[in-house]
């Protein structure tokens, strides 16, 4: 993917590691699935993300959708829906059963990942924003405002 992919991978890996430092037991519920590769594929963007939680050093890689790197499980849906799920605004089970969210491969690993994220007090985005103090909270408020503005466009309530 070139320079953009390398920079994006470094930034997302760094943010994920900040999250793990603040929540060291975040991925504990994954158990044997900690080493799985989760392909997170926003269906409306030309990129995909591979999350490998690992132990204390998770890795996130950015790739072009057409490249489709090796993975153990795939989670796909619109970017806005995925973001709102990570933020705790949408129920992943409801999205899965309404067919708005596709899950393929090792579904058990995806369920464990969802349970790990559900265990957070607040949301992943709250935790990351608080790690960066006031500037992080400003960015998060703006992001949530944008999500509310566009929520109707993906068919899900604001």
PDB file of C-alpha atoms in Angstrom:
ATOM      1  CA  UNK A   1       0.000   0.000   0.000  1.00  0.00           C
ATOM      2  CA  UNK A   2       2.989   2.270   0.183  1.00  0.00           C
ATOM      3  CA  UNK A   3       3.734   5.165   2.482  1.00  0.00           C
ATOM      4  CA  UNK A   4       0.110   5.830   3.457  1.00  0.00           C
ATOM      5  CA  UNK A   5      -0.362   2.212   4.510  1.00  0.00           C
ATOM      6  CA  UNK A   6       2.873   2.219   6.505  1.00  0.00           C
ATOM      7  CA  UNK A   7       1.963   5.441   8.306  1.00  0.00           C
ATOM      8  CA  UNK A   8      -1.612   4.299   8.903  1.00  0.00           C
ATOM      9  CA  UNK A   9      -0.381   0.967  10.259  1.00  0.00           C
ATOM     10  CA  UNK A  10       2.054   2.676  12.635  1.00  0.00           C
ATOM     11  CA  UNK A  11      -0.566   5.137  13.886  1.00  0.00           C
ATOM     12  CA  UNK A  12      -3.255   2.480  14.415  1.00  0.00           C
ATOM     13  CA  UNK A  13      -0.777   0.092  16.042  1.00  0.00           C
ATOM     14  CA  UNK A  14       0.361   2.912  18.331  1.00  0.00           C
ATOM     15  CA  UNK A  15      -3.218   3.783  19.298  1.00  0.00           C
ATOM     16  CA  UNK A  16      -4.024   0.136  19.970  1.00  0.00           C
ATOM     17  CA  UNK A  17      -0.938  -0.172  22.181  1.00  0.00           C
ATOM     18  CA  UNK A  18      -1.958   2.971  24.100  1.00  0.00           C
ATOM     19  CA  UNK A  19      -5.313   1.304  24.687  1.00  0.00           C
ATOM     20  CA  UNK A  20      -3.641  -1.905  25.922  1.00  0.00           C
ATOM     21  CA  UNK A  21      -1.387   0.064  28.284  1.00  0.00           C
ATOM     22  CA  UNK A  22      -4.466   1.689  29.790  1.00  0.00           C
ATOM     23  CA  UNK A  23      -6.439  -1.580  29.805  1.00  0.00           C
ATOM     24  CA  UNK A  24      -3.769  -4.321  30.134  1.00  0.00           C
ATOM     25  CA  UNK A  25      -6.335  -7.105  30.395  1.00  0.00           C
ATOM     26  CA  UNK A  26      -8.286  -5.922  27.330  1.00  0.00           C
ATOM     27  CA  UNK A  27      -7.533  -8.959  25.206  1.00  0.00           C
ATOM     28  CA  UNK A  28      -7.519 -11.525  28.049  1.00  0.00           C
ATOM     29  CA  UNK A  29     -10.972 -12.786  27.045  1.00  0.00           C
ATOM     30  CA  UNK A  30      -9.560 -13.812  23.683  1.00  0.00           C
ATOM     31  CA  UNK A  31      -7.701 -16.700  25.297  1.00  0.00           C
ATOM     32  CA  UNK A  32      -6.262 -18.873  22.555  1.00  0.00           C
ATOM     33  CA  UNK A  33      -7.579 -16.430  19.941  1.00  0.00           C
ATOM     34  CA  UNK A  34      -5.066 -13.707  20.906  1.00  0.00           C
ATOM     35  CA  UNK A  35      -2.821 -14.672  18.020  1.00  0.00           C
ATOM     36  CA  UNK A  36      -5.618 -14.729  15.438  1.00  0.00           C
ATOM     37  CA  UNK A  37      -5.645 -12.217  12.615  1.00  0.00           C
ATOM     38  CA  UNK A  38      -8.902 -10.268  12.419  1.00  0.00           C
ATOM     39  CA  UNK A  39      -9.643  -8.676   9.051  1.00  0.00           C
ATOM     40  CA  UNK A  40     -11.816  -5.621   9.679  1.00  0.00           C
ATOM     41  CA  UNK A  41     -13.186  -4.529   6.339  1.00  0.00           C
ATOM     42  CA  UNK A  42     -15.203  -1.323   5.984  1.00  0.00           C
ATOM     43  CA  UNK A  43     -17.302  -2.104   2.915  1.00  0.00           C
ATOM     44  CA  UNK A  44     -17.431   1.536   1.856  1.00  0.00           C
ATOM     45  CA  UNK A  45     -13.692   2.281   2.034  1.00  0.00           C
ATOM     46  CA  UNK A  46     -10.838   1.056  -0.183  1.00  0.00           C
ATOM     47  CA  UNK A  47      -8.822  -0.138   2.833  1.00  0.00           C
ATOM     48  CA  UNK A  48      -9.031  -2.940   5.351  1.00  0.00           C
ATOM     49  CA  UNK A  49      -7.389  -3.438   8.723  1.00  0.00           C
ATOM     50  CA  UNK A  50      -5.742  -6.548  10.129  1.00  0.00           C
ATOM     51  CA  UNK A  51      -5.722  -6.666  13.924  1.00  0.00           C
ATOM     52  CA  UNK A  52      -3.438  -9.183  15.603  1.00  0.00           C
ATOM     53  CA  UNK A  53      -3.981  -8.686  19.358  1.00  0.00           C
ATOM     54  CA  UNK A  54      -0.993 -10.767  20.465  1.00  0.00           C
ATOM     55  CA  UNK A  55       0.050 -10.493  24.081  1.00  0.00           C
ATOM     56  CA  UNK A  56       1.190  -6.999  25.083  1.00  0.00           C
ATOM     57  CA  UNK A  57       2.098  -5.692  21.620  1.00  0.00           C
ATOM     58  CA  UNK A  58      -0.931  -5.723  19.339  1.00  0.00           C
ATOM     59  CA  UNK A  59      -0.389  -4.922  15.674  1.00  0.00           C
ATOM     60  CA  UNK A  60      -2.765  -3.238  13.228  1.00  0.00           C
ATOM     61  CA  UNK A  61      -1.917  -3.288   9.535  1.00  0.00           C
ATOM     62  CA  UNK A  62      -3.638  -1.283   6.823  1.00  0.00           C
ATOM     63  CA  UNK A  63      -4.034  -2.845   3.396  1.00  0.00           C
ATOM     64  CA  UNK A  64      -5.965  -2.251   0.219  1.00  0.00           C
ATOM     65  CA  UNK A  65      -9.218  -4.176   0.132  1.00  0.00           C
ATOM     66  CA  UNK A  66      -8.249  -6.015  -3.061  1.00  0.00           C
ATOM     67  CA  UNK A  67      -5.074  -7.349  -1.421  1.00  0.00           C
ATOM     68  CA  UNK A  68      -7.031  -9.227   1.258  1.00  0.00           C
ATOM     69  CA  UNK A  69      -4.140 -10.428   3.438  1.00  0.00           C
ATOM     70  CA  UNK A  70      -4.251 -13.798   5.204  1.00  0.00           C
ATOM     71  CA  UNK A  71      -6.672 -13.760   8.137  1.00  0.00           C
ATOM     72  CA  UNK A  72      -8.478 -16.077  10.521  1.00  0.00           C
ATOM     73  CA  UNK A  73     -11.714 -14.118  10.806  1.00  0.00           C
ATOM     74  CA  UNK A  74     -13.349 -11.348   8.791  1.00  0.00           C
ATOM     75  CA  UNK A  75     -15.678  -8.631  10.074  1.00  0.00           C
ATOM     76  CA  UNK A  76     -17.254  -6.429   7.395  1.00  0.00           C
ATOM     77  CA  UNK A  77     -19.745  -3.583   7.393  1.00  0.00           C
ATOM     78  CA  UNK A  78     -19.925   0.099   6.622  1.00  0.00           C
ATOM     79  CA  UNK A  79     -17.216   2.214   8.222  1.00  0.00           C
ATOM     80  CA  UNK A  80     -19.754   4.271  10.147  1.00  0.00           C
ATOM     81  CA  UNK A  81     -21.472   1.164  11.486  1.00  0.00           C
ATOM     82  CA  UNK A  82     -18.149  -0.399  12.556  1.00  0.00           C
ATOM     83  CA  UNK A  83     -17.110   2.843  14.233  1.00  0.00           C
ATOM     84  CA  UNK A  84     -20.441   3.144  16.053  1.00  0.00           C
ATOM     85  CA  UNK A  85     -20.147  -0.481  17.208  1.00  0.00           C
ATOM     86  CA  UNK A  86     -16.667   0.160  18.607  1.00  0.00           C
ATOM     87  CA  UNK A  87     -18.088   3.232  20.336  1.00  0.00           C
ATOM     88  CA  UNK A  88     -20.822   1.131  21.938  1.00  0.00           C
ATOM     89  CA  UNK A  89     -23.637   2.882  20.056  1.00  0.00           C
ATOM     90  CA  UNK A  90     -24.741  -0.169  18.073  1.00  0.00           C
ATOM     91  CA  UNK A  91     -25.214  -3.779  19.095  1.00  0.00           C
ATOM     92  CA  UNK A  92     -22.994  -6.097  17.041  1.00  0.00           C
ATOM     93  CA  UNK A  93     -25.368  -9.032  17.497  1.00  0.00           C
ATOM     94  CA  UNK A  94     -28.287  -7.010  16.136  1.00  0.00           C
ATOM     95  CA  UNK A  95     -26.175  -5.858  13.183  1.00  0.00           C
ATOM     96  CA  UNK A  96     -25.092  -9.449  12.490  1.00  0.00           C
ATOM     97  CA  UNK A  97     -28.633 -10.841  12.594  1.00  0.00           C
ATOM     98  CA  UNK A  98     -29.936  -7.986  10.409  1.00  0.00           C
ATOM     99  CA  UNK A  99     -27.184  -8.910   7.910  1.00  0.00           C
ATOM    100  CA  UNK A 100     -25.658  -5.428   8.094  1.00  0.00           C
ATOM    101  CA  UNK A 101     -22.515  -6.989   9.544  1.00  0.00           C
ATOM    102  CA  UNK A 102     -20.767  -9.930   7.907  1.00  0.00           C
ATOM    103  CA  UNK A 103     -18.658 -12.307   9.980  1.00  0.00           C
ATOM    104  CA  UNK A 104     -16.679 -15.084   8.320  1.00  0.00           C
ATOM    105  CA  UNK A 105     -14.013 -17.545   9.324  1.00  0.00           C
ATOM    106  CA  UNK A 106     -13.456 -18.296  12.991  1.00  0.00           C
ATOM    107  CA  UNK A 107     -16.673 -16.845  14.380  1.00  0.00           C
ATOM    108  CA  UNK A 108     -15.748 -17.944  17.914  1.00  0.00           C
ATOM    109  CA  UNK A 109     -12.707 -15.653  17.765  1.00  0.00           C
ATOM    110  CA  UNK A 110     -14.914 -12.732  16.687  1.00  0.00           C
ATOM    111  CA  UNK A 111     -17.326 -13.402  19.564  1.00  0.00           C
ATOM    112  CA  UNK A 112     -14.389 -13.404  21.984  1.00  0.00           C
ATOM    113  CA  UNK A 113     -13.150 -10.104  20.525  1.00  0.00           C
ATOM    114  CA  UNK A 114     -16.599  -8.575  20.875  1.00  0.00           C
ATOM    115  CA  UNK A 115     -16.798  -9.783  24.496  1.00  0.00           C
ATOM    116  CA  UNK A 116     -13.380  -8.261  25.220  1.00  0.00           C
ATOM    117  CA  UNK A 117     -14.503  -4.894  23.853  1.00  0.00           C
ATOM    118  CA  UNK A 118     -17.804  -5.131  25.741  1.00  0.00           C
ATOM    119  CA  UNK A 119     -15.859  -5.557  29.004  1.00  0.00           C
ATOM    120  CA  UNK A 120     -14.465  -2.020  28.733  1.00  0.00           C
ATOM    121  CA  UNK A 121     -16.067   0.600  30.932  1.00  0.00           C
ATOM    122  CA  UNK A 122     -17.254   3.075  28.321  1.00  0.00           C
ATOM    123  CA  UNK A 123     -15.960   2.506  24.833  1.00  0.00           C
ATOM    124  CA  UNK A 124     -12.684   2.070  23.012  1.00  0.00           C
ATOM    125  CA  UNK A 125     -13.052   5.614  21.709  1.00  0.00           C
ATOM    126  CA  UNK A 126     -13.689   7.010  25.223  1.00  0.00           C
ATOM    127  CA  UNK A 127     -10.584   5.243  26.487  1.00  0.00           C
ATOM    128  CA  UNK A 128      -8.404   6.511  23.643  1.00  0.00           C
ATOM    129  CA  UNK A 129      -9.738  10.045  23.933  1.00  0.00           C
ATOM    130  CA  UNK A 130      -9.034  10.154  27.660  1.00  0.00           C
ATOM    131  CA  UNK A 131      -5.472   8.952  27.027  1.00  0.00           C
ATOM    132  CA  UNK A 132      -4.889  12.182  25.072  1.00  0.00           C
ATOM    133  CA  UNK A 133      -6.605  14.467  27.577  1.00  0.00           C
ATOM    134  CA  UNK A 134      -8.539  17.532  26.502  1.00  0.00           C
ATOM    135  CA  UNK A 135      -7.434  17.435  22.817  1.00  0.00           C
ATOM    136  CA  UNK A 136      -8.537  13.788  22.616  1.00  0.00           C
ATOM    137  CA  UNK A 137     -11.954  14.618  24.065  1.00  0.00           C
ATOM    138  CA  UNK A 138     -12.381  17.459  21.554  1.00  0.00           C
ATOM    139  CA  UNK A 139     -11.575  15.117  18.651  1.00  0.00           C
ATOM    140  CA  UNK A 140     -13.969  12.476  20.020  1.00  0.00           C
ATOM    141  CA  UNK A 141     -16.811  14.992  20.392  1.00  0.00           C
ATOM    142  CA  UNK A 142     -16.268  16.073  16.785  1.00  0.00           C
ATOM    143  CA  UNK A 143     -16.186  12.469  15.602  1.00  0.00           C
ATOM    144  CA  UNK A 144     -19.415  11.650  17.438  1.00  0.00           C
ATOM    145  CA  UNK A 145     -21.081  14.772  16.044  1.00  0.00           C
ATOM    146  CA  UNK A 146     -20.097  13.679  12.541  1.00  0.00           C
ATOM    147  CA  UNK A 147     -21.429  10.179  13.213  1.00  0.00           C
ATOM    148  CA  UNK A 148     -24.773  11.592  14.382  1.00  0.00           C
ATOM    149  CA  UNK A 149     -24.961  13.809  11.302  1.00  0.00           C
ATOM    150  CA  UNK A 150     -24.426  10.860   8.967  1.00  0.00           C
ATOM    151  CA  UNK A 151     -26.097   8.123  11.018  1.00  0.00           C
ATOM    152  CA  UNK A 152     -29.286   8.199   8.980  1.00  0.00           C
ATOM    153  CA  UNK A 153     -27.300   7.606   5.796  1.00  0.00           C
ATOM    154  CA  UNK A 154     -26.348   4.071   6.876  1.00  0.00           C
ATOM    155  CA  UNK A 155     -29.910   3.239   7.903  1.00  0.00           C
ATOM    156  CA  UNK A 156     -29.261   3.145  11.647  1.00  0.00           C
ATOM    157  CA  UNK A 157     -30.629   5.599  14.191  1.00  0.00           C
ATOM    158  CA  UNK A 158     -28.493   8.478  15.425  1.00  0.00           C
TER     159      UNK A 158
END
